[in-house]
Amino acid sequence: MSDAGASHVKRAVIGLALLLAACDGSTPLFKHSADEPGPFPAADRPVASIVSPRWSSEEARDRLNEAGTVMDRSGIKPGMTLADIGAGEGYYTIRLSARVGKDGRVLAEDIVPEVRDALAQRVARERLDNVSVRLGEPANPKLPDNSFDRVFMVHMYHEIQQPYEFLWRMRPSLRPGGLVVVVDANRATQNHGTPPALLKCEFAAVGYTQVAMQDMPSAGGYLAMFRAVGPRPDPAAIKPCKLG
């Protein structure tokens, strides 16, 4: 191997090590110690199982300009700081990285260690210096406070087992004016989608207001955006939404 090739491999290995250094293991679902908030209400509807880190092939999605349209409608600009929750194989992560540029940042997160590791390898291989990768928890995205202009949740909301706790813990991560961007299919949660009215209700239960709802055929459903308003409610005051 040439010196240049060896240097490239070394940088990739170091980059992967740095990406994984901040990652930690997940804790059991629904467990709360005495000094933690909660308990939170359970979702009063089915929760879809995690079946694949891939929604569709990247080539097929790019032919429909899926990510480009979602980023345009979400107002993504150079220099922004974004979170990609349930990042999977990194379809959005890679394209968000290119859109925000060298002055922006993207935090990509997944709760499956093997998926997180594969994405970290891709980020290191493609030298995406503005992307970091971490392991989240099923009920807690563990995002740093006051950090993000947009938090993306693409085709994964219906897989969150404790949506009220997840949304409650996610709220402090938004900067003033920050938005949560949800892309999902308009179908029952057990069929890997979320009816828009149910989505709006569950976000509202944790103090978010819906600021946009648009059909997105190229993304397999719709795009919704939410802004956190007022203080976070006490977990005991959160009322779960009734399906239907």
XYZ file of C-alpha atoms in Angstrom:
244
model
C 0.000 0.000 0.000
C 1.294 3.490 -0.825
C 1.977 6.068 1.875
C -1.048 8.042 0.640
C -3.268 4.973 0.800
C -2.037 4.056 4.263
C -2.643 7.613 5.423
C -6.206 7.509 4.066
C -6.953 4.236 5.871
C -5.466 5.601 9.085
C -7.638 8.731 8.878
C -10.736 6.624 8.275
C -9.972 4.390 11.274
C -9.302 7.375 13.512
C -12.462 9.065 12.268
C -14.546 5.981 13.018
C -13.038 5.727 16.496
C -13.938 9.339 17.218
C -17.459 8.847 15.919
C -18.009 5.898 18.224
C -16.217 7.323 21.246
C -19.235 9.248 22.512
C -21.709 6.413 21.943
C -23.102 4.510 24.878
C -25.398 1.567 25.413
C -29.148 1.838 25.818
C -31.046 1.289 29.063
C -34.107 -0.930 29.487
C -37.387 0.500 28.211
C -39.750 2.241 30.630
C -37.340 2.035 33.592
C -37.233 5.120 35.815
C -35.178 5.738 38.928
C -36.494 7.853 41.758
C -34.602 10.944 40.576
C -35.828 10.751 36.955
C -39.015 12.299 35.555
C -41.949 10.042 34.892
C -43.550 7.658 34.559
C -44.925 8.712 31.199
C -48.187 7.468 29.668
C -47.956 4.629 27.190
C -49.093 5.077 23.611
C -52.770 4.125 23.287
C -52.241 2.544 19.864
C -50.094 -0.165 18.273
C -46.354 0.441 17.866
C -44.671 -0.864 14.723
C -41.652 -3.118 15.040
C -38.292 -2.068 13.612
C -37.950 -4.148 10.463
C -35.219 -2.528 8.361
C -32.819 0.436 8.362
C -33.832 1.087 4.740
C -37.078 2.689 3.534
C -36.275 2.271 -0.166
C -33.160 2.256 -2.336
C -31.250 5.528 -2.417
C -31.294 5.518 -6.217
C -35.096 5.246 -6.299
C -35.471 7.976 -3.713
C -33.126 10.308 -5.578
C -35.019 9.786 -8.823
C -38.005 11.309 -7.022
C -35.795 14.009 -5.458
C -37.146 12.950 -2.069
C -34.457 14.401 0.177
C -34.100 17.540 -1.919
C -37.814 18.286 -1.696
C -37.969 17.583 2.044
C -34.943 19.805 2.698
C -36.381 22.604 0.557
C -39.727 22.502 2.339
C -37.985 22.340 5.716
C -35.899 25.435 4.963
C -32.521 23.747 5.302
C -29.654 26.168 4.638
C -25.864 26.172 4.902
C -24.590 26.559 8.449
C -27.571 24.942 10.185
C -27.247 22.289 12.874
C -29.485 19.261 12.331
C -30.335 15.943 13.975
C -31.301 12.870 11.951
C -33.115 10.512 14.347
C -33.471 6.911 13.249
C -30.863 7.615 10.591
C -30.578 4.004 9.426
C -28.184 3.619 6.509
C -27.791 7.385 6.259
C -29.810 8.409 3.205
C -30.799 11.709 4.802
C -27.611 12.075 6.839
C -25.430 12.187 3.727
C -27.638 14.685 1.927
C -28.186 16.873 4.976
C -24.401 17.004 5.402
C -23.984 18.303 1.861
C -26.760 20.896 2.266
C -25.504 22.471 5.525
C -21.884 22.491 4.321
C -18.656 22.860 6.241
C -20.103 25.448 8.619
C -23.070 23.265 9.534
C -23.367 20.135 11.648
C -25.398 16.924 11.469
C -25.901 14.509 14.353
C -27.051 11.107 13.067
C -28.560 8.716 15.569
C -29.953 5.204 15.654
C -30.898 2.849 18.498
C -29.596 -0.336 16.837
C -25.853 -0.681 17.572
C -25.071 -2.549 14.345
C -26.867 0.071 12.267
C -25.091 2.867 14.141
C -21.740 1.195 13.529
C -22.381 0.731 9.801
C -23.398 4.382 9.456
C -20.311 5.524 11.365
C -18.167 3.535 8.936
C -19.917 5.170 5.981
C -19.444 8.641 7.437
C -15.736 7.977 8.017
C -15.312 6.416 4.570
C -16.949 9.389 2.833
C -15.010 11.861 5.027
C -18.077 13.727 6.228
C -16.306 15.949 8.710
C -19.491 17.802 9.689
C -21.316 14.609 10.781
C -21.177 12.792 14.102
C -22.883 9.489 14.847
C -24.224 8.248 18.160
C -26.412 5.611 19.762
C -29.721 6.762 21.160
C -32.182 5.042 23.460
C -35.682 3.809 22.530
C -37.376 6.367 24.803
C -34.697 9.070 24.827
C -32.836 10.594 21.861
C -30.270 12.000 24.320
C -29.751 15.158 22.277
C -27.773 18.090 23.704
C -29.870 21.047 24.863
C -30.422 24.152 22.718
C -28.510 22.692 19.782
C -30.671 22.052 16.717
C -32.397 24.129 14.074
C -34.202 21.045 12.762
C -34.730 17.533 14.099
C -35.635 15.022 11.378
C -37.718 11.915 12.042
C -38.183 10.161 8.703
C -40.295 7.009 8.456
C -39.582 6.073 12.053
C -42.074 7.849 14.339
C -44.455 4.869 14.345
C -41.607 2.704 15.743
C -41.114 4.786 18.904
C -42.400 2.659 21.774
C -42.760 5.552 24.232
C -43.632 8.557 22.040
C -44.653 10.880 24.885
C -41.444 10.350 26.815
C -39.380 10.553 23.631
C -40.941 13.849 22.537
C -40.730 15.249 26.081
C -37.017 14.490 26.344
C -36.361 15.819 22.833
C -37.887 19.263 23.411
C -34.912 20.980 25.114
C -32.654 20.145 22.156
C -34.408 22.636 19.885
C -32.988 26.104 19.458
C -35.381 29.083 19.522
C -37.341 28.790 16.282
C -36.226 25.175 15.819
C -38.588 22.661 14.243
C -39.214 18.935 14.331
C -39.694 17.552 10.802
C -41.667 14.311 10.515
C -42.019 12.343 7.281
C -44.364 9.375 7.462
C -47.038 7.433 5.614
C -50.739 8.089 6.178
C -51.718 4.661 7.415
C -52.163 2.765 10.668
C -49.182 2.640 13.001
C -49.041 -1.166 12.945
C -48.659 -0.857 9.168
C -45.648 1.451 9.475
C -47.320 4.803 9.200
C -48.995 7.422 11.402
C -52.379 9.012 10.682
C -51.795 12.795 10.547
C -54.486 13.549 13.140
C -52.905 11.098 15.587
C -49.459 12.577 14.990
C -50.753 16.093 15.649
C -52.496 14.962 18.825
C -49.468 13.158 20.273
C -47.167 16.111 19.618
C -49.722 18.511 21.092
C -49.935 16.392 24.250
C -46.273 17.224 24.928
C -46.564 20.928 24.066
C -45.750 21.120 20.368
C -47.845 23.006 17.864
C -48.109 21.911 14.240
C -46.885 24.583 11.818
C -47.071 22.647 8.538
C -48.697 19.560 7.019
C -48.045 18.822 3.356
C -48.588 15.862 1.085
C -45.272 14.338 0.040
C -45.879 11.575 -2.537
C -42.172 11.482 -3.377
C -41.445 10.578 0.266
C -44.202 8.006 0.524
C -46.711 10.054 2.476
C -46.643 13.474 4.102
C -44.345 16.015 5.755
C -45.327 17.634 9.049
C -43.451 20.237 11.080
C -43.818 21.104 14.756
C -42.579 23.841 17.080
C -42.296 23.533 20.871
C -44.471 26.111 22.619
C -44.429 27.057 26.295
C -42.983 24.948 29.108
C -42.822 21.175 28.980
C -45.835 19.628 30.683
C -45.376 17.552 33.797
C -45.250 13.874 32.715
C -48.232 13.108 34.959
C -50.286 15.740 33.128
C -49.734 14.227 29.650
C -52.959 12.678 28.346
C -52.477 9.936 25.728
C -54.374 10.322 22.481
C -57.066 7.809 21.599
C -56.643 6.067 18.271
C -59.507 7.123 15.998
